[in-house]
Tab-separated table of N, CA and C in Angstrom:
chain	number	residue	atom	x	y	z
A	1451	LEU	N	-3.068	17.572	-46.916
A	1451	LEU	CA	-4.297	17.947	-47.581
A	1451	LEU	C	-5.444	17.784	-46.604
A	1452	ARG	N	-6.238	18.801	-46.469
A	1452	ARG	CA	-7.411	18.754	-45.600
A	1452	ARG	C	-8.647	18.580	-46.457
A	1453	LEU	N	-9.610	17.801	-45.950
A	1453	LEU	CA	-10.841	17.603	-46.699
A	1453	LEU	C	-11.677	18.868	-46.744
A	1454	LEU	N	-11.686	19.596	-45.643
A	1454	LEU	CA	-12.434	20.843	-45.569
A	1454	LEU	C	-11.519	21.903	-44.975
A	1455	PRO	N	-11.649	23.141	-45.430
A	1455	PRO	CA	-10.778	24.187	-44.884
A	1455	PRO	C	-10.946	24.327	-43.372
A	1456	GLN	N	-9.840	24.483	-42.681
A	1456	GLN	CA	-9.874	24.573	-41.229
A	1456	GLN	C	-10.697	25.771	-40.762
A	1457	GLN	N	-10.635	26.882	-41.494
A	1457	GLN	CA	-11.384	28.069	-41.100
A	1457	GLN	C	-12.879	27.784	-41.056
A	1458	ARG	N	-13.347	26.950	-41.938
A	1458	ARG	CA	-14.777	26.642	-41.963
A	1458	ARG	C	-15.177	25.907	-40.693
A	1459	TYR	N	-14.344	24.975	-40.236
A	1459	TYR	CA	-14.637	24.277	-38.999
A	1459	TYR	C	-14.655	25.237	-37.815
A	1460	LEU	N	-13.753	26.207	-37.826
A	1460	LEU	CA	-13.681	27.140	-36.703
A	1460	LEU	C	-14.912	28.023	-36.630
A	1461	ARG	N	-15.471	28.398	-37.774
A	1461	ARG	CA	-16.624	29.296	-37.798
A	1461	ARG	C	-17.958	28.564	-37.774
A	1462	ALA	N	-17.948	27.328	-38.053
A	1462	ALA	CA	-19.212	26.585	-38.194
A	1462	ALA	C	-19.791	26.233	-36.831
A	1463	GLU	N	-21.086	26.200	-36.805
A	1463	GLU	CA	-21.786	25.744	-35.608
A	1463	GLU	C	-21.669	24.226	-35.529
A	1464	ARG	N	-21.946	23.688	-34.354
A	1464	ARG	CA	-21.860	22.235	-34.175
A	1464	ARG	C	-22.711	21.456	-35.176
A	1465	ALA	N	-23.893	21.911	-35.442
A	1465	ALA	CA	-24.786	21.217	-36.376
A	1465	ALA	C	-24.197	21.201	-37.782
A	1466	GLU	N	-23.584	22.305	-38.184
A	1466	GLU	CA	-22.970	22.374	-39.511
A	1466	GLU	C	-21.783	21.430	-39.605
A	1467	VAL	N	-20.975	21.378	-38.569
A	1467	VAL	CA	-19.819	20.481	-38.549
A	1467	VAL	C	-20.293	19.036	-38.624
A	1468	SER	N	-21.312	18.724	-37.875
A	1468	SER	CA	-21.866	17.376	-37.892
A	1468	SER	C	-22.399	17.021	-39.275
A	1469	ALA	N	-23.069	17.953	-39.933
A	1469	ALA	CA	-23.607	17.706	-41.275
A	1469	ALA	C	-22.485	17.499	-42.281
A	1470	LEU	N	-21.421	18.277	-42.174
A	1470	LEU	CA	-20.286	18.109	-43.076
A	1470	LEU	C	-19.605	16.761	-42.869
A	1471	GLU	N	-19.478	16.344	-41.625
A	1471	GLU	CA	-18.872	15.043	-41.334
A	1471	GLU	C	-19.749	13.899	-41.850
A	1472	ARG	N	-21.064	14.025	-41.695
A	1472	ARG	CA	-21.980	12.996	-42.220
A	1472	ARG	C	-21.876	12.908	-43.738
A	1473	LYS	N	-21.813	14.055	-44.386
A	1473	LYS	CA	-21.690	14.081	-45.841
A	1473	LYS	C	-20.394	13.396	-46.272
A	1474	ARG	N	-19.304	13.713	-45.605
A	1474	ARG	CA	-18.024	13.082	-45.937
A	1474	ARG	C	-18.088	11.577	-45.706
A	1475	ASN	N	-18.701	11.154	-44.614
A	1475	ASN	CA	-18.811	9.724	-44.322
A	1475	ASN	C	-19.656	9.002	-45.372
A	1476	ILE	N	-20.753	9.626	-45.799
A	1476	ILE	CA	-21.601	9.025	-46.827
A	1476	ILE	C	-20.833	8.900	-48.134
A	1477	LEU	N	-20.102	9.941	-48.494
A	1477	LEU	CA	-19.320	9.895	-49.730
A	1477	LEU	C	-18.254	8.802	-49.668
A	1478	CYS	N	-17.578	8.686	-48.548
A	1478	CYS	CA	-16.561	7.637	-48.395
A	1478	CYS	C	-17.191	6.251	-48.485
A	1479	CYS	N	-18.367	6.083	-47.898
A	1479	CYS	CA	-19.080	4.798	-47.983
A	1479	CYS	C	-19.482	4.488	-49.418
A	1480	LEU	N	-19.982	5.487	-50.137
A	1480	LEU	CA	-20.365	5.291	-51.533
A	1480	LEU	C	-19.167	4.888	-52.386
A	1481	ILE	N	-18.066	5.585	-52.221
A	1481	ILE	CA	-16.851	5.281	-52.981
A	1481	ILE	C	-16.416	3.851	-52.712
A	1482	THR	N	-16.388	3.481	-51.446
A	1482	THR	CA	-15.955	2.140	-51.063
A	1482	THR	C	-16.900	1.076	-51.611
A	1483	ARG	N	-18.216	1.301	-51.487
A	1483	ARG	CA	-19.196	0.327	-51.991
A	1483	ARG	C	-19.072	0.131	-53.491
A	1484	ILE	N	-18.935	1.231	-54.215
A	1484	ILE	CA	-18.834	1.144	-55.675
A	1484	ILE	C	-17.574	0.374	-56.070
A	1485	LEU	N	-16.453	0.692	-55.433
A	1485	LEU	CA	-15.208	0.023	-55.799
A	1485	LEU	C	-15.148	-1.424	-55.319
A	1486	LYS	N	-15.871	-1.757	-54.257
A	1486	LYS	CA	-15.931	-3.158	-53.838
A	1486	LYS	C	-16.593	-4.007	-54.912
A	1487	VAL	N	-17.616	-3.448	-55.550
A	1487	VAL	CA	-18.329	-4.171	-56.598
A	1487	VAL	C	-17.513	-4.197	-57.889
A	1488	GLU	N	-16.984	-3.065	-58.284
A	1488	GLU	CA	-16.295	-2.941	-59.571
A	1488	GLU	C	-14.848	-3.436	-59.522
A	1489	LYS	N	-14.246	-3.475	-58.353
A	1489	LYS	CA	-12.841	-3.860	-58.141
A	1489	LYS	C	-11.864	-2.811	-58.647
A	1490	GLN	N	-12.090	-2.259	-59.810
A	1490	GLN	CA	-11.266	-1.161	-60.316
A	1490	GLN	C	-12.122	-0.288	-61.212
A	1491	LEU	N	-11.808	1.004	-61.218
A	1491	LEU	CA	-12.644	1.941	-61.961
A	1491	LEU	C	-11.836	3.193	-62.260
A	1492	HIS	N	-12.034	3.752	-63.445
A	1492	HIS	CA	-11.405	5.024	-63.800
A	1492	HIS	C	-11.953	6.090	-62.860
A	1493	ILE	N	-11.110	6.995	-62.426
A	1493	ILE	CA	-11.511	7.991	-61.423
A	1493	ILE	C	-12.665	8.857	-61.926
A	1494	ASP	N	-12.697	9.179	-63.218
A	1494	ASP	CA	-13.804	9.978	-63.763
A	1494	ASP	C	-15.130	9.231	-63.650
A	1495	ASN	N	-15.112	7.939	-63.963
A	1495	ASN	CA	-16.325	7.133	-63.842
A	1495	ASN	C	-16.775	7.017	-62.395
A	1496	LEU	N	-15.823	6.889	-61.491
A	1496	LEU	CA	-16.151	6.809	-60.061
A	1496	LEU	C	-16.827	8.091	-59.590
A	1497	VAL	N	-16.268	9.232	-59.947
A	1497	VAL	CA	-16.849	10.516	-59.552
A	1497	VAL	C	-18.270	10.632	-60.097
A	1498	PHE	N	-18.461	10.285	-61.362
A	1498	PHE	CA	-19.802	10.350	-61.969
A	1498	PHE	C	-20.781	9.452	-61.225
A	1499	ARG	N	-20.374	8.233	-60.906
A	1499	ARG	CA	-21.286	7.287	-60.241
A	1499	ARG	C	-21.626	7.728	-58.829
A	1500	VAL	N	-20.664	8.313	-58.113
A	1500	VAL	CA	-20.940	8.798	-56.753
A	1500	VAL	C	-21.900	9.985	-56.796
A	1501	ILE	N	-21.663	10.918	-57.688
A	1501	ILE	CA	-22.554	12.083	-57.808
A	1501	ILE	C	-23.958	11.632	-58.195
A	1502	ASP	N	-24.055	10.682	-59.118
A	1502	ASP	CA	-25.353	10.150	-59.534
A	1502	ASP	C	-26.071	9.493	-58.352
A	1503	ALA	N	-25.353	8.709	-57.564
A	1503	ALA	CA	-25.956	8.056	-56.388
A	1503	ALA	C	-26.421	9.090	-55.369
A	1504	CYS	N	-25.667	10.161	-55.198
A	1504	CYS	CA	-26.069	11.222	-54.258
A	1504	CYS	C	-27.348	11.897	-54.710
A	1505	GLN	N	-27.452	12.153	-55.993
A	1505	GLN	CA	-28.651	12.803	-56.516
A	1505	GLN	C	-29.874	11.907	-56.403
A	1506	LYS	N	-29.673	10.596	-56.558
A	1506	LYS	CA	-30.787	9.650	-56.474
A	1506	LYS	C	-31.070	9.204	-55.046
A	1507	GLY	N	-30.126	9.459	-54.130
A	1507	GLY	CA	-30.317	9.056	-52.741
A	1507	GLY	C	-30.113	7.577	-52.506
A	1508	GLU	N	-29.232	6.954	-53.285
A	1508	GLU	CA	-28.989	5.523	-53.168
A	1508	GLU	C	-27.602	5.253	-52.600
A	1509	LEU	N	-27.568	4.459	-51.542
A	1509	LEU	CA	-26.283	4.056	-50.972
A	1509	LEU	C	-25.848	2.717	-51.544
A	1510	GLY	N	-26.773	1.957	-51.997
A	1510	GLY	CA	-26.475	0.642	-52.565
A	1510	GLY	C	-27.762	-0.114	-52.717
A	1511	PRO	N	-27.668	-1.388	-53.122
A	1511	PRO	CA	-28.880	-2.183	-53.310
A	1511	PRO	C	-29.730	-2.240	-52.039
A	1512	GLY	N	-30.937	-1.733	-52.127
A	1512	GLY	CA	-31.861	-1.797	-51.003
A	1512	GLY	C	-31.629	-0.770	-49.913
A	1513	LEU	N	-30.593	0.049	-50.029
A	1513	LEU	CA	-30.315	1.049	-48.997
A	1513	LEU	C	-30.560	2.442	-49.561
A	1514	GLN	N	-31.306	3.231	-48.820
A	1514	GLN	CA	-31.650	4.582	-49.258
A	1514	GLN	C	-31.185	5.595	-48.214
A	1515	PHE	N	-30.876	6.800	-48.650
A	1515	PHE	CA	-30.630	7.922	-47.752
A	1515	PHE	C	-31.185	9.165	-48.422
A	1516	LEU	N	-31.247	10.234	-47.704
A	1516	LEU	CA	-31.740	11.471	-48.292
A	1516	LEU	C	-30.759	11.953	-49.341
A	1517	SER	N	-31.260	12.320	-50.496
A	1517	SER	CA	-30.360	12.813	-51.532
A	1517	SER	C	-29.824	14.178	-51.111
A	1518	PHE	N	-28.620	14.463	-51.522
A	1518	PHE	CA	-28.018	15.747	-51.229
A	1518	PHE	C	-27.113	16.141	-52.384
A	1519	CYS	N	-26.798	17.402	-52.415
A	1519	CYS	CA	-25.954	17.932	-53.479
A	1519	CYS	C	-24.492	17.634	-53.149
A	1520	CYS	N	-23.797	17.047	-54.085
A	1520	CYS	CA	-22.358	16.873	-53.916
A	1520	CYS	C	-21.688	17.227	-55.234
A	1521	HIS	N	-20.492	17.686	-55.132
A	1521	HIS	CA	-19.733	18.135	-56.293
A	1521	HIS	C	-18.516	17.248	-56.481
A	1522	SER	N	-17.922	17.338	-57.642
A	1522	SER	CA	-16.747	16.522	-57.933
A	1522	SER	C	-15.613	16.797	-56.950
A	1523	VAL	N	-15.496	18.034	-56.478
A	1523	VAL	CA	-14.451	18.370	-55.506
A	1523	VAL	C	-14.662	17.604	-54.203
A	1524	ASP	N	-15.916	17.466	-53.774
A	1524	ASP	CA	-16.226	16.702	-52.566
A	1524	ASP	C	-15.801	15.246	-52.734
A	1525	VAL	N	-16.145	14.676	-53.883
A	1525	VAL	CA	-15.829	13.269	-54.135
A	1525	VAL	C	-14.321	13.080	-54.225
A	1526	LEU	N	-13.642	13.961	-54.946
A	1526	LEU	CA	-12.196	13.833	-55.102
A	1526	LEU	C	-11.460	13.989	-53.781
A	1527	SER	N	-11.929	14.869	-52.912
A	1527	SER	CA	-11.274	15.013	-51.613
A	1527	SER	C	-11.456	13.747	-50.781
A	1528	CYS	N	-12.609	13.093	-50.905
A	1528	CYS	CA	-12.819	11.823	-50.195
A	1528	CYS	C	-11.972	10.709	-50.800
A	1529	VAL	N	-11.802	10.718	-52.119
A	1529	VAL	CA	-10.923	9.739	-52.768
A	1529	VAL	C	-9.498	9.907	-52.246
A	1530	LEU	N	-9.032	11.140	-52.172
A	1530	LEU	CA	-7.682	11.389	-51.642
A	1530	LEU	C	-7.558	10.928	-50.196
A	1531	HIS	N	-8.588	11.166	-49.416
A	1531	HIS	CA	-8.599	10.725	-48.019
A	1531	HIS	C	-8.501	9.198	-47.945
A	1532	LEU	N	-9.296	8.491	-48.757
A	1532	LEU	CA	-9.275	7.033	-48.749
A	1532	LEU	C	-7.954	6.477	-49.286
A	1533	LEU	N	-7.362	7.151	-50.273
A	1533	LEU	CA	-6.041	6.746	-50.756
A	1533	LEU	C	-5.001	6.893	-49.655
A	1534	ASN	N	-5.066	7.998	-48.950
A	1534	ASN	CA	-4.129	8.265	-47.855
A	1534	ASN	C	-4.289	7.263	-46.716
A	1535	GLN	N	-5.521	6.827	-46.477
A	1535	GLN	CA	-5.791	5.865	-45.407
A	1535	GLN	C	-5.448	4.434	-45.825
A	1536	GLY	N	-5.212	4.210	-47.102
A	1536	GLY	CA	-4.856	2.881	-47.586
A	1536	GLY	C	-6.028	2.015	-47.996
A	1537	TYR	N	-7.237	2.567	-48.029
A	1537	TYR	CA	-8.409	1.801	-48.453
A	1537	TYR	C	-8.440	1.621	-49.964
A	1538	LEU	N	-7.921	2.592	-50.687
A	1538	LEU	CA	-7.868	2.546	-52.140
A	1538	LEU	C	-6.417	2.626	-52.584
A	1539	ARG	N	-6.174	2.195	-53.826
A	1539	ARG	CA	-4.836	2.370	-54.392
A	1539	ARG	C	-4.971	2.633	-55.881
A	1540	ARG	N	-3.919	3.225	-56.423
A	1540	ARG	CA	-3.860	3.495	-57.855
A	1540	ARG	C	-3.055	2.395	-58.520
A	1541	GLN	N	-3.387	2.093	-59.757
A	1541	GLN	CA	-2.573	1.154	-60.518
A	1541	GLN	C	-1.284	1.855	-60.936
A	1542	GLU	N	-0.176	1.152	-60.829
A	1542	GLU	CA	1.108	1.770	-61.154
A	1542	GLU	C	1.191	2.192	-62.612
A	1543	GLU	N	0.762	1.314	-63.510
A	1543	GLU	CA	0.870	1.611	-64.940
A	1543	GLU	C	-0.229	2.543	-65.431
A	1544	ARG	N	-1.340	2.619	-64.683
A	1544	ARG	CA	-2.465	3.506	-65.028
A	1544	ARG	C	-2.938	4.209	-63.758
A	1545	PRO	N	-2.302	5.324	-63.385
A	1545	PRO	CA	-2.637	5.982	-62.107
A	1545	PRO	C	-4.045	6.575	-62.036
A	1546	HIS	N	-4.724	6.705	-63.172
A	1546	HIS	CA	-6.093	7.249	-63.187
A	1546	HIS	C	-7.125	6.160	-62.890
A	1547	VAL	N	-6.667	4.913	-62.730
A	1547	VAL	CA	-7.557	3.807	-62.385
A	1547	VAL	C	-7.375	3.478	-60.910
A	1548	LEU	N	-8.496	3.473	-60.176
A	1548	LEU	CA	-8.464	3.185	-58.742
A	1548	LEU	C	-8.924	1.762	-58.485
A	1549	GLU	N	-8.343	1.157	-57.451
A	1549	GLU	CA	-8.704	-0.196	-57.035
A	1549	GLU	C	-9.062	-0.192	-55.568
A	1550	TYR	N	-9.952	-1.103	-55.212
A	1550	TYR	CA	-10.275	-1.293	-53.787
A	1550	TYR	C	-9.357	-2.359	-53.236
């Protein structure tokens, strides 16, 4: 599974690629920060909280960044990436609940 289609990387200018990577990194940081605090969270609630934080421009307590548009697909692809990397895991009995 790729986070972004390979064709887009091939056609994108360097600045666009850099912006996409920054967006992915911010989303991964938000997901990790939220789950560090909550310890476990239903995936739907996690997606809602990440999108809300993106719209408000909040990375966490006292930390701000420029707000940007993100969609549930962006958040879910980052969740899959973090699951694959071993940063997150699913509960065996409730796979829709994620843990840090």
